[in-house]
């Protein structure tokens, strides 16, 4: 089946630094990828839709300048958390659509100290 | 706006028994898809089963089946012959037929399987 790779799986950073998370579709081309955020014991909330070659579409309440998304190729989307603060600590999951099915990366646990 | 509701925060089932997880949704659309995803402790989201709204026949995947009641906007998941490996969070999700693919998730049901 389709595989979506997400890296890193876990990252710890200091407050004020930036963190980049990569999401790759390994065996298919994904023109659209999605970034979700999941707080402990809660559901997944869509943050933004990443479109190859164009600007991402952000959900209401998501800060575009804090969560920078770049989808420069058909197999790679990146999420950069800029000037991270403790409240940005969360589990971030990417996903990609293939043949009407959504496949997920393994997620990134971000901890901001 | 579409919403997905899972009214059972936690469920428990005995190994080899059958359990049903509930899900209701609200939409004014006629073209949509419904999904059940499993999230084990590893936190990897795994697609369990998928249902197209235009199909009357309930989807089935081995031990997993759904009861899709379109008029009632209900989409329950039945797990037969429960196994220890079925223990996980289960999320019901909705996707508009005309959307790019983003899902709207319910809050999830934590399923425990007792040996």
Tab-separated table of C-alpha atoms in Angstrom:
chain	number	residue	atom	x	y	z
A	1	UNK	CA	0.000	0.000	0.000
A	2	UNK	CA	0.847	3.660	-0.107
A	3	UNK	CA	3.387	4.868	2.397
A	4	UNK	CA	3.762	8.303	3.875
A	5	UNK	CA	6.973	8.989	5.765
A	6	UNK	CA	7.204	11.696	8.407
A	7	UNK	CA	10.399	12.892	10.022
A	8	UNK	CA	11.431	13.431	12.754
A	9	UNK	CA	9.274	11.267	14.973
A	10	UNK	CA	10.189	13.254	18.035
A	11	UNK	CA	11.828	16.613	18.565
A	12	UNK	CA	12.648	18.655	21.639
A	13	UNK	CA	13.587	22.276	21.181
A	14	UNK	CA	14.100	25.432	23.145
A	15	UNK	CA	11.516	28.167	23.176
A	16	UNK	CA	12.111	30.659	20.379
A	17	UNK	CA	13.713	28.246	17.956
A	18	UNK	CA	12.219	26.916	14.718
A	19	UNK	CA	11.506	23.309	13.918
A	20	UNK	CA	10.956	21.730	10.513
A	21	UNK	CA	8.896	18.592	10.015
A	22	UNK	CA	9.015	16.698	6.733
A	23	UNK	CA	6.289	14.628	5.145
A	24	UNK	CA	7.080	12.468	2.133
A	25	UNK	CA	4.947	10.279	-0.052
A	26	UNK	CA	7.277	7.373	-0.799
A	27	UNK	CA	5.583	5.509	-3.619
A	28	UNK	CA	3.169	7.972	-5.143
A	29	UNK	CA	2.878	11.612	-6.077
A	30	UNK	CA	0.744	13.745	-3.828
A	31	UNK	CA	-0.421	17.097	-5.127
A	32	UNK	CA	-2.239	17.651	-1.872
A	33	UNK	CA	-1.119	16.907	1.639
A	34	UNK	CA	-2.728	17.750	4.952
A	35	UNK	CA	-1.298	18.738	8.289
A	36	UNK	CA	-3.135	17.833	11.478
A	37	UNK	CA	-2.486	18.569	15.103
A	38	UNK	CA	-3.447	16.298	17.950
A	39	UNK	CA	-3.415	17.240	21.611
A	40	UNK	CA	-3.179	14.495	24.254
A	41	UNK	CA	-6.260	12.312	24.363
A	42	UNK	CA	-7.978	14.449	21.771
A	43	UNK	CA	-8.914	14.142	18.155
A	44	UNK	CA	-7.059	15.316	15.076
A	45	UNK	CA	-7.637	18.896	14.031
A	46	UNK	CA	-6.863	20.003	10.506
A	47	UNK	CA	-4.356	22.824	10.469
A	48	UNK	CA	-3.789	23.373	6.780
A	49	UNK	CA	-3.961	21.924	3.313
A	50	UNK	CA	-0.678	21.872	1.460
A	51	UNK	CA	-0.844	22.195	-2.315
A	52	UNK	CA	2.111	21.455	-4.556
A	53	UNK	CA	3.371	24.568	-6.255
A	54	UNK	CA	1.003	26.958	-4.535
A	55	UNK	CA	0.259	28.495	-1.175
A	56	UNK	CA	-1.180	26.392	1.594
A	57	UNK	CA	-4.739	26.864	2.749
A	58	UNK	CA	-4.963	27.366	6.489
A	59	UNK	CA	-7.889	26.594	8.734
A	60	UNK	CA	-9.443	29.332	10.752
A	61	UNK	CA	-7.437	30.139	13.840
A	62	UNK	CA	-4.161	28.722	12.554
A	63	UNK	CA	-1.398	31.306	12.336
A	64	UNK	CA	0.131	31.297	8.878
A	65	UNK	CA	3.298	33.035	10.009
A	66	UNK	CA	3.891	30.573	12.801
A	67	UNK	CA	3.182	27.389	10.882
A	68	UNK	CA	4.946	27.734	7.551
A	69	UNK	CA	4.076	25.104	4.964
A	70	UNK	CA	6.029	24.435	1.827
A	71	UNK	CA	5.036	21.868	-0.783
A	72	UNK	CA	7.854	22.252	-3.275
A	73	UNK	CA	7.566	18.871	-4.960
A	74	UNK	CA	4.988	16.197	-5.584
A	75	UNK	CA	6.450	14.020	-2.861
A	76	UNK	CA	7.436	16.446	-0.122
A	77	UNK	CA	5.632	18.857	2.146
A	78	UNK	CA	7.272	20.548	5.112
A	79	UNK	CA	5.811	22.207	8.169
A	80	UNK	CA	8.024	24.698	9.976
A	81	UNK	CA	6.999	25.812	13.433
A	82	UNK	CA	8.643	29.203	13.770
A	83	UNK	CA	9.644	30.753	17.071
A	84	UNK	CA	8.194	27.785	18.905
A	85	UNK	CA	6.698	28.241	22.350
A	86	UNK	CA	5.583	25.681	24.938
A	87	UNK	CA	1.978	26.001	23.817
A	88	UNK	CA	3.041	24.699	20.391
A	89	UNK	CA	3.971	21.392	21.991
A	90	UNK	CA	1.759	18.798	20.374
A	91	UNK	CA	1.614	15.792	18.077
A	92	UNK	CA	1.675	16.787	14.408
A	93	UNK	CA	0.557	14.356	11.703
A	94	UNK	CA	0.678	14.717	7.968
A	95	UNK	CA	-1.382	12.854	5.420
A	96	UNK	CA	-1.632	12.489	1.670
A	97	UNK	CA	-4.482	11.539	-0.608
A	98	UNK	CA	-4.191	8.699	-3.062
A	99	UNK	CA	-7.052	7.068	-4.936
A	100	UNK	CA	-9.644	8.607	-2.654
A	101	UNK	CA	-7.904	7.232	0.428
A	102	UNK	CA	-6.007	9.270	2.963
A	103	UNK	CA	-2.721	7.822	4.187
A	104	UNK	CA	-1.009	9.160	7.294
A	105	UNK	CA	2.550	9.660	8.374
A	106	UNK	CA	3.652	8.294	11.718
A	107	UNK	CA	3.522	11.700	13.360
A	108	UNK	CA	5.937	14.031	15.112
A	109	UNK	CA	5.843	14.715	18.823
A	110	UNK	CA	7.066	18.257	19.376
A	111	UNK	CA	8.088	19.331	22.851
A	112	UNK	CA	9.077	22.956	23.373
A	113	UNK	CA	10.941	23.704	26.577
B	1	UNK	CA	-20.602	22.844	8.724
B	2	UNK	CA	-20.226	19.124	9.013
B	3	UNK	CA	-19.786	17.517	12.413
B	4	UNK	CA	-18.927	14.041	13.596
B	5	UNK	CA	-19.977	12.780	17.014
B	6	UNK	CA	-18.709	9.759	18.869
B	7	UNK	CA	-20.687	9.450	22.074
B	8	UNK	CA	-18.638	6.666	23.649
B	9	UNK	CA	-15.335	7.938	25.067
B	10	UNK	CA	-14.384	4.419	26.158
B	11	UNK	CA	-15.532	0.901	25.399
B	12	UNK	CA	-14.411	-2.494	26.568
B	13	UNK	CA	-14.818	-5.930	25.018
B	14	UNK	CA	-13.823	-9.437	25.931
B	15	UNK	CA	-11.422	-11.159	23.577
B	16	UNK	CA	-13.284	-13.096	20.847
B	17	UNK	CA	-16.482	-11.159	21.509
B	18	UNK	CA	-18.161	-8.541	19.334
B	19	UNK	CA	-18.286	-4.817	20.000
B	20	UNK	CA	-19.996	-1.934	18.241
B	21	UNK	CA	-18.683	1.611	18.228
B	22	UNK	CA	-21.144	4.398	17.529
B	23	UNK	CA	-20.794	7.402	15.279
B	24	UNK	CA	-23.263	9.983	14.077
B	25	UNK	CA	-22.657	12.852	11.743
B	26	UNK	CA	-24.392	15.928	10.509
B	27	UNK	CA	-24.276	17.186	6.953
B	28	UNK	CA	-26.469	18.708	4.306
B	29	UNK	CA	-24.383	17.214	1.520
B	30	UNK	CA	-25.396	14.220	-0.537
B	31	UNK	CA	-21.949	13.254	-1.748
B	32	UNK	CA	-19.544	12.236	0.987
B	33	UNK	CA	-17.419	9.474	2.417
B	34	UNK	CA	-17.210	8.032	5.896
B	35	UNK	CA	-14.250	6.329	7.490
B	36	UNK	CA	-13.136	4.546	10.592
B	37	UNK	CA	-9.504	4.962	11.572
B	38	UNK	CA	-7.616	3.110	14.243
B	39	UNK	CA	-4.850	4.774	16.276
B	40	UNK	CA	-2.878	2.298	18.393
B	41	UNK	CA	-0.391	3.425	21.067
B	42	UNK	CA	2.179	3.967	18.320
B	43	UNK	CA	-0.127	6.821	17.199
B	44	UNK	CA	0.020	5.695	13.570
B	45	UNK	CA	-3.353	6.316	11.952
B	46	UNK	CA	-4.580	3.177	10.221
B	47	UNK	CA	-7.565	3.065	7.886
B	48	UNK	CA	-9.978	0.395	9.050
B	49	UNK	CA	-12.887	0.786	6.701
B	50	UNK	CA	-14.441	3.203	4.228
B	51	UNK	CA	-17.993	3.801	3.069
B	52	UNK	CA	-19.232	5.821	0.131
B	53	UNK	CA	-22.506	7.577	0.900
B	54	UNK	CA	-24.032	6.645	-2.443
B	55	UNK	CA	-23.599	2.941	-1.735
B	56	UNK	CA	-26.421	1.293	0.142
B	57	UNK	CA	-24.442	-1.825	0.891
B	58	UNK	CA	-22.546	-1.742	4.156
B	59	UNK	CA	-18.770	-1.959	3.820
B	60	UNK	CA	-16.982	-4.988	5.243
B	61	UNK	CA	-13.294	-5.680	5.812
B	62	UNK	CA	-12.673	-9.081	7.357
B	63	UNK	CA	-13.730	-8.792	11.023
B	64	UNK	CA	-14.761	-5.162	10.626
B	65	UNK	CA	-18.107	-4.087	9.265
B	66	UNK	CA	-20.225	-0.980	9.385
B	67	UNK	CA	-23.906	-0.280	9.802
B	68	UNK	CA	-24.500	2.731	7.600
B	69	UNK	CA	-27.882	4.337	8.139
B	70	UNK	CA	-27.911	7.301	5.799
B	71	UNK	CA	-31.293	8.708	6.784
B	72	UNK	CA	-30.365	8.573	10.439
B	73	UNK	CA	-26.827	9.812	9.685
B	74	UNK	CA	-25.384	6.974	11.652
B	75	UNK	CA	-22.211	5.035	10.894
B	76	UNK	CA	-21.346	2.419	13.498
B	77	UNK	CA	-18.400	0.053	13.422
B	78	UNK	CA	-18.747	-3.571	14.428
B	79	UNK	CA	-15.667	-5.555	15.356
B	80	UNK	CA	-16.223	-9.287	15.447
B	81	UNK	CA	-14.013	-11.858	17.162
B	82	UNK	CA	-12.139	-9.087	18.957
B	83	UNK	CA	-8.407	-9.535	19.315
B	84	UNK	CA	-5.925	-8.011	21.736
B	85	UNK	CA	-4.406	-6.105	18.842
B	86	UNK	CA	-7.688	-4.322	18.271
B	87	UNK	CA	-7.126	-2.257	21.409
B	88	UNK	CA	-6.700	1.334	20.255
B	89	UNK	CA	-8.397	4.672	19.764
B	90	UNK	CA	-10.971	4.545	17.002
B	91	UNK	CA	-11.900	7.675	15.124
B	92	UNK	CA	-14.892	8.125	12.895
B	93	UNK	CA	-14.282	10.596	10.076
B	94	UNK	CA	-16.192	12.405	7.355
B	95	UNK	CA	-15.039	13.738	4.019
B	96	UNK	CA	-17.026	15.806	1.571
B	97	UNK	CA	-17.215	14.329	-1.885
B	98	UNK	CA	-16.173	17.574	-3.442
B	99	UNK	CA	-13.305	18.290	-1.093
B	100	UNK	CA	-9.615	17.788	-1.715
B	101	UNK	CA	-9.577	15.052	0.847
B	102	UNK	CA	-9.398	16.603	4.292
B	103	UNK	CA	-11.191	14.680	6.996
B	104	UNK	CA	-13.356	15.837	9.854
B	105	UNK	CA	-12.812	13.595	12.839
B	106	UNK	CA	-14.928	12.641	15.806
B	107	UNK	CA	-13.414	12.791	19.266
B	108	UNK	CA	-12.620	9.112	19.290
B	109	UNK	CA	-13.471	6.015	21.293
B	110	UNK	CA	-10.846	4.208	23.294
B	111	UNK	CA	-11.344	0.464	22.932
B	112	UNK	CA	-9.912	-1.929	25.479
B	113	UNK	CA	-9.802	-5.671	24.851
B	114	UNK	CA	-9.769	-7.945	27.868
B	115	UNK	CA	-8.025	-11.327	27.602
